[in-house]
Amino acid sequence: MATRIEKIFRTNTINLTNSILNEILFCQSIIEDAPKKPEFSDMFVLAYKNITKSICDFYKKNEITDEEIRVAVTRGNTKCK
């Protein structure tokens, strides 16, 4: 059984990771919808894709479910208010 500290850490980790992933996906959608601009190099787009894949793999490796993410985000939102 996980200790209270471990549960809080896991919840905070899920919440932070989910926030980062949402920001990356938002930026990626802007890049894909925008006309090709020189400042958006292929490396920039590749970096976002790699970070997104890493976060998704983290979720899979640690068997983090969508329900856990929802609970973590809900708890995080109530603590920030």
PDB file of C-alpha atoms in Angstrom:
ATOM      1  CA  MET A   1       0.000   0.000   0.000  1.00  0.00           C
ATOM      2  CA  ALA A   2       1.365   3.377  -0.975  1.00  0.00           C
ATOM      3  CA  THR A   3       1.916   5.970   1.696  1.00  0.00           C
ATOM      4  CA  ARG A   4       0.009   9.240   1.715  1.00  0.00           C
ATOM      5  CA  ILE A   5       3.117  11.095   0.473  1.00  0.00           C
ATOM      6  CA  GLU A   6       3.540   8.629  -2.411  1.00  0.00           C
ATOM      7  CA  LYS A   7      -0.112   9.054  -3.399  1.00  0.00           C
ATOM      8  CA  ILE A   8       0.179  12.850  -3.304  1.00  0.00           C
ATOM      9  CA  PHE A   9       3.398  12.698  -5.339  1.00  0.00           C
ATOM     10  CA  ARG A  10       1.785  10.388  -7.911  1.00  0.00           C
ATOM     11  CA  THR A  11      -1.248  12.665  -8.183  1.00  0.00           C
ATOM     12  CA  ASN A  12       0.939  15.756  -8.571  1.00  0.00           C
ATOM     13  CA  THR A  13       3.128  14.003 -11.155  1.00  0.00           C
ATOM     14  CA  ILE A  14       0.089  12.983 -13.208  1.00  0.00           C
ATOM     15  CA  ASN A  15      -1.350  16.485 -12.997  1.00  0.00           C
ATOM     16  CA  LEU A  16       1.907  18.174 -14.038  1.00  0.00           C
ATOM     17  CA  THR A  17       2.540  15.712 -16.861  1.00  0.00           C
ATOM     18  CA  ASN A  18      -0.998  16.148 -18.146  1.00  0.00           C
ATOM     19  CA  SER A  19      -0.663  19.946 -18.122  1.00  0.00           C
ATOM     20  CA  ILE A  20       2.595  19.766 -20.074  1.00  0.00           C
ATOM     21  CA  LEU A  21       1.062  17.366 -22.583  1.00  0.00           C
ATOM     22  CA  ASN A  22      -1.953  19.641 -23.102  1.00  0.00           C
ATOM     23  CA  GLU A  23       0.303  22.646 -23.771  1.00  0.00           C
ATOM     24  CA  ILE A  24       2.397  20.661 -26.238  1.00  0.00           C
ATOM     25  CA  LEU A  25      -0.659  19.355 -28.079  1.00  0.00           C
ATOM     26  CA  PHE A  26      -2.043  22.897 -28.281  1.00  0.00           C
ATOM     27  CA  CYS A  27       1.223  24.205 -29.757  1.00  0.00           C
ATOM     28  CA  GLN A  28       1.377  21.270 -32.144  1.00  0.00           C
ATOM     29  CA  SER A  29      -2.131  22.009 -33.427  1.00  0.00           C
ATOM     30  CA  ILE A  30      -1.175  25.646 -34.052  1.00  0.00           C
ATOM     31  CA  ILE A  31       1.934  24.576 -35.943  1.00  0.00           C
ATOM     32  CA  GLU A  32       0.013  22.078 -38.077  1.00  0.00           C
ATOM     33  CA  ASP A  33      -2.736  24.607 -38.890  1.00  0.00           C
ATOM     34  CA  ALA A  34      -0.375  27.496 -39.653  1.00  0.00           C
ATOM     35  CA  PRO A  35       1.178  27.912 -43.074  1.00  0.00           C
ATOM     36  CA  LYS A  36       4.760  26.696 -43.233  1.00  0.00           C
ATOM     37  CA  LYS A  37       6.982  29.378 -41.747  1.00  0.00           C
ATOM     38  CA  PRO A  38      10.779  29.402 -41.637  1.00  0.00           C
ATOM     39  CA  GLU A  39      10.855  29.815 -37.832  1.00  0.00           C
ATOM     40  CA  PHE A  40       9.027  26.510 -37.378  1.00  0.00           C
ATOM     41  CA  SER A  41      11.853  24.216 -38.323  1.00  0.00           C
ATOM     42  CA  ASP A  42      11.431  20.480 -38.636  1.00  0.00           C
ATOM     43  CA  MET A  43      13.506  20.042 -35.478  1.00  0.00           C
ATOM     44  CA  PHE A  44      11.066  22.204 -33.502  1.00  0.00           C
ATOM     45  CA  VAL A  45       8.109  20.095 -34.582  1.00  0.00           C
ATOM     46  CA  LEU A  46      10.056  16.874 -34.014  1.00  0.00           C
ATOM     47  CA  ALA A  47      10.913  17.977 -30.471  1.00  0.00           C
ATOM     48  CA  TYR A  48       7.220  18.442 -29.641  1.00  0.00           C
ATOM     49  CA  LYS A  49       6.379  15.056 -31.096  1.00  0.00           C
ATOM     50  CA  ASN A  50       9.160  13.382 -29.099  1.00  0.00           C
ATOM     51  CA  ILE A  51       8.087  15.042 -25.846  1.00  0.00           C
ATOM     52  CA  THR A  52       4.470  14.055 -26.469  1.00  0.00           C
ATOM     53  CA  LYS A  53       5.490  10.465 -27.175  1.00  0.00           C
ATOM     54  CA  SER A  54       7.644  10.367 -24.034  1.00  0.00           C
ATOM     55  CA  ILE A  55       4.764  11.539 -21.857  1.00  0.00           C
ATOM     56  CA  CYS A  56       2.352   9.044 -23.434  1.00  0.00           C
ATOM     57  CA  ASP A  57       4.906   6.267 -22.908  1.00  0.00           C
ATOM     58  CA  PHE A  58       5.290   7.378 -19.263  1.00  0.00           C
ATOM     59  CA  TYR A  59       1.534   6.995 -18.789  1.00  0.00           C
ATOM     60  CA  LYS A  60       1.546   3.540 -20.408  1.00  0.00           C
ATOM     61  CA  LYS A  61       4.610   2.318 -18.493  1.00  0.00           C
ATOM     62  CA  ASN A  62       3.128   3.389 -15.159  1.00  0.00           C
ATOM     63  CA  GLU A  63      -0.346   2.139 -16.093  1.00  0.00           C
ATOM     64  CA  ILE A  64      -1.919   5.535 -15.527  1.00  0.00           C
ATOM     65  CA  THR A  65      -5.535   5.540 -16.623  1.00  0.00           C
ATOM     66  CA  ASP A  66      -7.672   8.368 -17.970  1.00  0.00           C
ATOM     67  CA  GLU A  67      -9.690   8.141 -14.745  1.00  0.00           C
ATOM     68  CA  GLU A  68      -6.541   8.730 -12.648  1.00  0.00           C
ATOM     69  CA  ILE A  69      -5.677  11.722 -14.820  1.00  0.00           C
ATOM     70  CA  ARG A  70      -9.185  13.145 -14.381  1.00  0.00           C
ATOM     71  CA  VAL A  71      -9.013  12.723 -10.586  1.00  0.00           C
ATOM     72  CA  ALA A  72      -5.518  14.239 -10.401  1.00  0.00           C
ATOM     73  CA  VAL A  73      -6.529  17.235 -12.504  1.00  0.00           C
ATOM     74  CA  THR A  74      -9.693  17.743 -10.449  1.00  0.00           C
ATOM     75  CA  ARG A  75      -7.705  17.638  -7.193  1.00  0.00           C
ATOM     76  CA  GLY A  76      -5.069  19.963  -8.627  1.00  0.00           C
ATOM     77  CA  ASN A  77      -7.666  22.473  -9.786  1.00  0.00           C
ATOM     78  CA  THR A  78      -9.342  22.622  -6.368  1.00  0.00           C
ATOM     79  CA  LYS A  79      -5.986  23.140  -4.592  1.00  0.00           C
ATOM     80  CA  CYS A  80      -5.020  25.999  -6.930  1.00  0.00           C
ATOM     81  CA  LYS A  81      -8.184  28.038  -6.265  1.00  0.00           C
TER      82      LYS A  81
END
